[in-house]
Amino acid sequence: MYLPKAVQEYHCYDFIEKPFTKSKIIDVTNKLLKGINKVNKENKVDKKYITIKLKNVIHKVSVNDIFYAESCRRKLYLHTTLGKIVIPSMTFKQMIEMLQETGVDYFVRTHRSYVVNINHIRSIEKHNKKAWDINFYDYEEVALIGDKYSVDVINRIEGGI
């Protein structure tokens, strides 16, 4: 049978019979374009970036690639899938604002000096009453959870938000 082979092997879901008209070609083409646009919208990954300007380098970093940002001794450290970026000229507050401006909702403040991408969290370990560590997929360094932020962080992770 010809039709099932066309559908199964070639993914043909419409065809134009001879003799055909210009309007039939336009109708079938429009249907095809609508299907392509629908697939593209479903598969589209909305990449959001932040830009970090240093003395001689401008880093364009996808927010999906950020494990966490850490403030330590007047410097900001951005831990990413490509490594650690040291940013001496940016405050922690500026970094949080920059991440918020991207519109993503998967960064959570875990400590007065840490903001973490919850999509990369592999596990949380409690060391004592007030000390927690965050472990990440494919990243050896750990981030901290402060006692003040622990309930919110755990709720976000358990809720899958």
mmCIF file of C-alpha atoms in Angstrom, residues 25-143:
data_model
loop_
_atom_site.group_PDB
_atom_site.id
_atom_site.type_symbol
_atom_site.label_atom_id
_atom_site.label_comp_id
_atom_site.label_asym_id
_atom_site.label_seq_id
_atom_site.Cartn_x
_atom_site.Cartn_y
_atom_site.Cartn_z
ATOM 1 C CA ILE A 25 -0.424 24.409 -3.643
ATOM 2 C CA ILE A 26 -0.796 27.539 -1.499
ATOM 3 C CA ASP A 27 -3.070 25.728 0.997
ATOM 4 C CA VAL A 28 -0.710 22.766 1.392
ATOM 5 C CA THR A 29 2.336 25.063 1.633
ATOM 6 C CA ASN A 30 0.661 27.204 4.327
ATOM 7 C CA LYS A 31 -0.239 24.080 6.298
ATOM 8 C CA LEU A 32 3.388 22.929 6.059
ATOM 9 C CA LEU A 33 4.725 26.321 7.191
ATOM 10 C CA LYS A 34 2.342 26.397 10.170
ATOM 11 C CA GLY A 35 3.580 22.959 11.211
ATOM 12 C CA ILE A 36 7.223 23.997 10.870
ATOM 13 C CA ASN A 37 6.624 27.172 12.900
ATOM 14 C CA LYS A 38 4.840 25.184 15.610
ATOM 15 C CA VAL A 39 7.749 22.731 15.884
ATOM 16 C CA ASN A 40 10.272 25.592 15.959
ATOM 17 C CA LYS A 41 8.389 27.333 18.776
ATOM 18 C CA GLU A 42 8.212 24.111 20.792
ATOM 19 C CA ASN A 43 11.914 23.373 20.279
ATOM 20 C CA LYS A 44 13.117 26.927 20.739
ATOM 21 C CA VAL A 45 15.414 27.305 23.695
ATOM 22 C CA ASP A 46 15.191 30.848 24.894
ATOM 23 C CA LYS A 47 18.820 31.648 25.578
ATOM 24 C CA LYS A 48 19.313 34.460 28.028
ATOM 25 C CA TYR A 49 22.709 36.003 28.605
ATOM 26 C CA ILE A 50 24.433 38.379 30.930
ATOM 27 C CA THR A 51 27.434 40.407 29.883
ATOM 28 C CA ILE A 52 30.423 40.806 32.186
ATOM 29 C CA LYS A 53 32.853 43.588 31.316
ATOM 30 C CA LEU A 54 36.383 43.326 32.641
ATOM 31 C CA LYS A 55 39.437 45.397 31.722
ATOM 32 C CA ASN A 56 40.349 43.698 28.448
ATOM 33 C CA VAL A 57 37.587 41.104 28.085
ATOM 34 C CA ILE A 58 33.823 41.077 27.712
ATOM 35 C CA HIS A 59 32.266 37.762 28.755
ATOM 36 C CA LYS A 60 28.869 36.783 27.353
ATOM 37 C CA VAL A 61 27.562 34.128 29.730
ATOM 38 C CA SER A 62 24.365 32.130 29.297
ATOM 39 C CA VAL A 63 22.418 32.145 32.555
ATOM 40 C CA ASN A 64 21.823 28.412 32.042
ATOM 41 C CA ASP A 65 25.587 27.877 32.317
ATOM 42 C CA ILE A 66 25.870 29.567 35.731
ATOM 43 C CA PHE A 67 26.138 27.289 38.761
ATOM 44 C CA TYR A 68 26.287 30.118 41.286
ATOM 45 C CA ALA A 69 27.623 33.562 42.072
ATOM 46 C CA GLU A 70 29.647 34.157 45.196
ATOM 47 C CA SER A 71 30.786 37.334 46.916
ATOM 48 C CA CYS A 72 34.043 37.067 48.835
ATOM 49 C CA ARG A 73 36.496 39.739 50.006
ATOM 50 C CA ARG A 74 35.181 42.550 47.795
ATOM 51 C CA LYS A 75 35.246 40.362 44.688
ATOM 52 C CA LEU A 76 32.516 38.543 42.874
ATOM 53 C CA TYR A 77 33.104 35.011 41.607
ATOM 54 C CA LEU A 78 30.850 33.642 38.895
ATOM 55 C CA HIS A 79 31.028 29.834 38.790
ATOM 56 C CA THR A 80 30.048 28.589 35.320
ATOM 57 C CA THR A 81 30.270 25.457 33.199
ATOM 58 C CA LEU A 82 33.289 27.066 31.503
ATOM 59 C CA GLY A 83 35.081 27.862 34.755
ATOM 60 C CA LYS A 84 35.258 30.569 37.376
ATOM 61 C CA ILE A 85 35.166 34.241 36.376
ATOM 62 C CA VAL A 86 36.590 36.723 38.876
ATOM 63 C CA ILE A 87 34.808 40.081 38.722
ATOM 64 C CA PRO A 88 36.457 42.689 40.946
ATOM 65 C CA SER A 89 34.350 45.600 39.698
ATOM 66 C CA MET A 90 30.827 44.298 40.436
ATOM 67 C CA THR A 91 28.904 44.109 43.686
ATOM 68 C CA PHE A 92 26.823 41.124 44.717
ATOM 69 C CA LYS A 93 23.700 43.294 44.582
ATOM 70 C CA GLN A 94 24.486 44.257 40.967
ATOM 71 C CA MET A 95 24.850 40.582 40.028
ATOM 72 C CA ILE A 96 21.491 39.701 41.588
ATOM 73 C CA GLU A 97 19.845 42.584 39.735
ATOM 74 C CA MET A 98 21.470 41.492 36.461
ATOM 75 C CA LEU A 99 20.151 37.931 36.916
ATOM 76 C CA GLN A 100 16.672 39.235 37.762
ATOM 77 C CA GLU A 101 16.645 41.379 34.610
ATOM 78 C CA THR A 102 16.966 38.222 32.480
ATOM 79 C CA GLY A 103 13.521 37.157 33.684
ATOM 80 C CA VAL A 104 14.537 33.641 34.696
ATOM 81 C CA ASP A 105 13.155 32.318 37.968
ATOM 82 C CA TYR A 106 15.600 29.556 38.813
ATOM 83 C CA PHE A 107 18.128 31.581 40.808
ATOM 84 C CA VAL A 108 17.672 31.599 44.553
ATOM 85 C CA ARG A 109 19.552 33.422 47.272
ATOM 86 C CA THR A 110 21.033 30.793 49.586
ATOM 87 C CA HIS A 111 23.321 32.889 51.763
ATOM 88 C CA ARG A 112 24.194 36.524 52.200
ATOM 89 C CA SER A 113 27.084 35.870 49.789
ATOM 90 C CA TYR A 114 25.583 33.262 47.402
ATOM 91 C CA VAL A 115 22.939 33.096 44.704
ATOM 92 C CA VAL A 116 22.468 29.650 43.128
ATOM 93 C CA ASN A 117 20.955 28.206 39.941
ATOM 94 C CA ILE A 118 18.624 25.514 41.309
ATOM 95 C CA ASN A 119 18.666 23.626 37.991
ATOM 96 C CA HIS A 120 22.261 22.532 38.671
ATOM 97 C CA ILE A 121 21.761 21.354 42.272
ATOM 98 C CA ARG A 122 22.514 17.674 42.766
ATOM 99 C CA SER A 123 22.193 17.515 46.560
ATOM 100 C CA ILE A 124 22.098 19.466 49.792
ATOM 101 C CA GLU A 125 24.004 18.222 52.811
ATOM 102 C CA LYS A 126 23.405 19.356 56.380
ATOM 103 C CA HIS A 127 26.552 19.486 58.513
ATOM 104 C CA ASN A 128 25.113 20.842 61.728
ATOM 105 C CA LYS A 129 22.154 22.883 62.947
ATOM 106 C CA LYS A 130 23.016 25.935 60.835
ATOM 107 C CA ALA A 131 25.423 24.717 58.150
ATOM 108 C CA TRP A 132 24.403 23.312 54.758
ATOM 109 C CA ASP A 133 26.405 22.621 51.588
ATOM 110 C CA ILE A 134 25.057 22.570 48.040
ATOM 111 C CA ASN A 135 26.596 20.082 45.596
ATOM 112 C CA PHE A 136 26.215 20.491 41.849
ATOM 113 C CA TYR A 137 26.079 18.201 38.836
ATOM 114 C CA ASP A 138 29.458 18.167 37.062
ATOM 115 C CA TYR A 139 31.047 20.750 39.383
ATOM 116 C CA GLU A 140 33.309 20.033 42.321
ATOM 117 C CA GLU A 141 33.021 23.264 44.331
ATOM 118 C CA VAL A 142 30.202 23.711 46.822
ATOM 119 C CA ALA A 143 27.982 26.654 47.708
#
